[in-house]
mmCIF file of C-alpha atoms in Angstrom:
data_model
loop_
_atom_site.group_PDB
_atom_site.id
_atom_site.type_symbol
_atom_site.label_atom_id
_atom_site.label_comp_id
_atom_site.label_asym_id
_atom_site.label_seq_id
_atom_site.Cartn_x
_atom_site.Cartn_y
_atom_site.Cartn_z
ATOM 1 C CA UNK M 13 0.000 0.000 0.000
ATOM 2 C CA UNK M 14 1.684 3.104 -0.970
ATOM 3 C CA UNK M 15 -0.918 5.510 -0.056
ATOM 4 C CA UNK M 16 1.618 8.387 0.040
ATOM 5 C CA UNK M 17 2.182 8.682 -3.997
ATOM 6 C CA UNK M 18 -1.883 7.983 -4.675
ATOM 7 C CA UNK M 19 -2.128 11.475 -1.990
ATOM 8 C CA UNK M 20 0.313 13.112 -4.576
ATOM 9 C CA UNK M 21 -1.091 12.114 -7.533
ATOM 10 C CA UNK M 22 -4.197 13.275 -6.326
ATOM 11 C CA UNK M 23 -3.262 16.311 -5.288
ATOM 12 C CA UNK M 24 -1.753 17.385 -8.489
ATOM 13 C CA UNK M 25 -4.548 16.585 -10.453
ATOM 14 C CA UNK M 26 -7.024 18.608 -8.512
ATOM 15 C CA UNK M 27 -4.567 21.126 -8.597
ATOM 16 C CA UNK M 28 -4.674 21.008 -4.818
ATOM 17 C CA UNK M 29 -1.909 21.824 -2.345
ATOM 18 C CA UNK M 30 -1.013 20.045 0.957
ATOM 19 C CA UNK M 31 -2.227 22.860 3.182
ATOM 20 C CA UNK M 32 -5.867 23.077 1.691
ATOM 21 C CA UNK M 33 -6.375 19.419 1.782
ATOM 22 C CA UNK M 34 -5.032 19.551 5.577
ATOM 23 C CA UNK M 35 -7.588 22.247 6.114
ATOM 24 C CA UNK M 36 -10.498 21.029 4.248
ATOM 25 C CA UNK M 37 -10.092 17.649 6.112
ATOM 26 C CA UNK M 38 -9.793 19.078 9.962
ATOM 27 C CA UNK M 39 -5.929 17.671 10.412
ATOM 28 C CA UNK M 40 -2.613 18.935 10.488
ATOM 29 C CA UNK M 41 -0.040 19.708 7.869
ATOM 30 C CA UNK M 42 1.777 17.806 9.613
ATOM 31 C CA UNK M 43 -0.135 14.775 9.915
ATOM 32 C CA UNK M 44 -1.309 14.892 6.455
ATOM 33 C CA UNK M 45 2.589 15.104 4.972
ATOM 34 C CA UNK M 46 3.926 11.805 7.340
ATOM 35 C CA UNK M 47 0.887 9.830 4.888
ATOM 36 C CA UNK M 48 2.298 11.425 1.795
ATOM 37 C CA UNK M 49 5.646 10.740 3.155
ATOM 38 C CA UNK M 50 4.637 7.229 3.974
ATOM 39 C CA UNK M 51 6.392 7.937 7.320
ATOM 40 C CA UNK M 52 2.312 7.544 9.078
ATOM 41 C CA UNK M 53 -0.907 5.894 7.922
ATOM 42 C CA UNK M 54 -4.209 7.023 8.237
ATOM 43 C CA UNK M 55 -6.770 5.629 10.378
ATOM 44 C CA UNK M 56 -9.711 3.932 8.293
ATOM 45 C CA UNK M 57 -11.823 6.578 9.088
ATOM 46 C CA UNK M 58 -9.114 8.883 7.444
ATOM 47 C CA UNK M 59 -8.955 6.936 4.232
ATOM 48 C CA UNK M 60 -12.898 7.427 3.986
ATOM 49 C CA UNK M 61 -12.915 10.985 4.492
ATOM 50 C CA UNK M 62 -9.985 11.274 2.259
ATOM 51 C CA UNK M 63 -11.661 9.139 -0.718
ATOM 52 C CA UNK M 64 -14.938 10.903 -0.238
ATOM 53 C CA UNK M 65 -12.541 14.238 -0.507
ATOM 54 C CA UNK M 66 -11.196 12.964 -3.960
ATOM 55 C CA UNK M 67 -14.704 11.240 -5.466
ATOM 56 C CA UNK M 68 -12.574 7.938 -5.464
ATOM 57 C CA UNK M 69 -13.149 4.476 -3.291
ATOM 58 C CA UNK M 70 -10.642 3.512 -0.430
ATOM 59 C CA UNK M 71 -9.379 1.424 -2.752
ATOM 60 C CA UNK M 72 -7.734 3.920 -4.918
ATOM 61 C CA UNK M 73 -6.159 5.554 -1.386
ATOM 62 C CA UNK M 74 -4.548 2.339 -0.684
ATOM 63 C CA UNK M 75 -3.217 1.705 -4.518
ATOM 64 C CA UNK M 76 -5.122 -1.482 -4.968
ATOM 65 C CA UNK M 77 -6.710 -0.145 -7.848
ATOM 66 C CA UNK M 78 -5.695 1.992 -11.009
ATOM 67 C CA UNK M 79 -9.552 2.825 -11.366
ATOM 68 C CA UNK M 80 -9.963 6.517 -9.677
ATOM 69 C CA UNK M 81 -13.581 7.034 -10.490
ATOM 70 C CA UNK M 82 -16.087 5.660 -8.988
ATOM 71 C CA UNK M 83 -19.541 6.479 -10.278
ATOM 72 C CA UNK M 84 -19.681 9.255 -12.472
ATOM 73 C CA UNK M 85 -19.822 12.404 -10.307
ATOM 74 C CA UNK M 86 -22.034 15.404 -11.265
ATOM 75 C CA UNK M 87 -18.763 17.968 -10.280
ATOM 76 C CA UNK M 88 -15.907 18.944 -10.823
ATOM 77 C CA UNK M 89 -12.753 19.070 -8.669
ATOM 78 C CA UNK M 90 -13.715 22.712 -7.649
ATOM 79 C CA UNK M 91 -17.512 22.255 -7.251
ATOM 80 C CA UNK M 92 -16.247 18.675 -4.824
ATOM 81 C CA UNK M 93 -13.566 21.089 -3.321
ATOM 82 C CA UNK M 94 -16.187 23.612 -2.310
ATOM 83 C CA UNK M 95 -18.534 20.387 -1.428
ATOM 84 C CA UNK M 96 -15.359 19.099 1.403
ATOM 85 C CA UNK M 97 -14.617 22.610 2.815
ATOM 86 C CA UNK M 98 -18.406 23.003 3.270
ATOM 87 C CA UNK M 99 -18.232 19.519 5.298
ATOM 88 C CA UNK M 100 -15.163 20.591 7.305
ATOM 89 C CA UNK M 101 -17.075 23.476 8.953
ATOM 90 C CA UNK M 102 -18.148 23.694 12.433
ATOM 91 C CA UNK M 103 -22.181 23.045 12.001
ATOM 92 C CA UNK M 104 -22.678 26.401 13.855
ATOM 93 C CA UNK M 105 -20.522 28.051 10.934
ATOM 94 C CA UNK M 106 -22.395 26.634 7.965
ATOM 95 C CA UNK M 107 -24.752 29.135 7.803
ATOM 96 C CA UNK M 108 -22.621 31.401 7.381
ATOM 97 C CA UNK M 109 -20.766 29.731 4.481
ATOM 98 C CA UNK M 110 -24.592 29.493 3.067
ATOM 99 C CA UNK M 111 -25.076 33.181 3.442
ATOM 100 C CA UNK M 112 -21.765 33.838 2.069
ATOM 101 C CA UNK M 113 -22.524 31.426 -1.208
ATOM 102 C CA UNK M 114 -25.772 33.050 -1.654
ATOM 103 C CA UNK M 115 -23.872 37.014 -1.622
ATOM 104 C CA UNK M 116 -21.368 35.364 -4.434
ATOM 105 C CA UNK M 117 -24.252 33.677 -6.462
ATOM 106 C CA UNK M 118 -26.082 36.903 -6.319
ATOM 107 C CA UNK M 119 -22.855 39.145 -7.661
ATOM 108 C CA UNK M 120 -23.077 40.128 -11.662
ATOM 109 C CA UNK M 121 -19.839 41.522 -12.451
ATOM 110 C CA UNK M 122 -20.524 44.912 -14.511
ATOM 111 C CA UNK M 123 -20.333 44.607 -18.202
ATOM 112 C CA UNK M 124 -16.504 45.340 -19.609
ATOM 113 C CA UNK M 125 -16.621 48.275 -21.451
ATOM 114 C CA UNK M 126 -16.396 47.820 -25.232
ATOM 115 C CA UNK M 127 -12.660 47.970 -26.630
ATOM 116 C CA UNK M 128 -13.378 48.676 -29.810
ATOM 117 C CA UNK M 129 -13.694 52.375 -29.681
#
């Protein structure tokens, strides 16, 4: 099981970096560089939250299978990404991140003026 270099090929195809993956799953920099390093290894409970992160199976994690996908997922890695930080909050925080969404989803950028004059 080399769960380390499945964490790192992860995280460069989501274009993710250690920290935000740390952050969006509650645990430490730390902590989450000994599993890349393969110096630690996550508790099941870990690998769950950490396939669920990455819209894979714990199978993937552990490199017993070349098959990332699992069922065709209706987002993208941003829309997931937004979808893990959302879990990560404090349940007396989420409706805040709601509110927040809702402000964003709201904004219409004025129109660019035209460059052709």
């Amino acid at each position: 099981m080399d769960i380390g270099n499945q964490l790192r090929r992860l995280l460069d195809q989501d274009g993710i970096t250690q920290k935000q993956l740390a952050q969006a799953l509650n645990i430490s920099t730390t902590t989450l560089n000994g599993y890349i390093q393969n110096r630690r290894q996550p508790d099941a409970n870990t690998v769950i939250r950490l396939a669920s992160y990455f819209n894979t199976t714990t199978d993937f994690i552990y490199g017993l299978t070349a098959l990332r996908e699992t069922v065709e997922s209706p987002y993208n890695a941003d829309e997931r990404h937004l979808v893990n930080i959302y879990r990560a909050i404090p349940e007396d925080k989420k409706p805040l991140y709601v509110e927040t969404g809702k402000t964003f989803s709201n904004f219409r950028p004025e129109e660019a003026p035209d460059e052709t004059n």
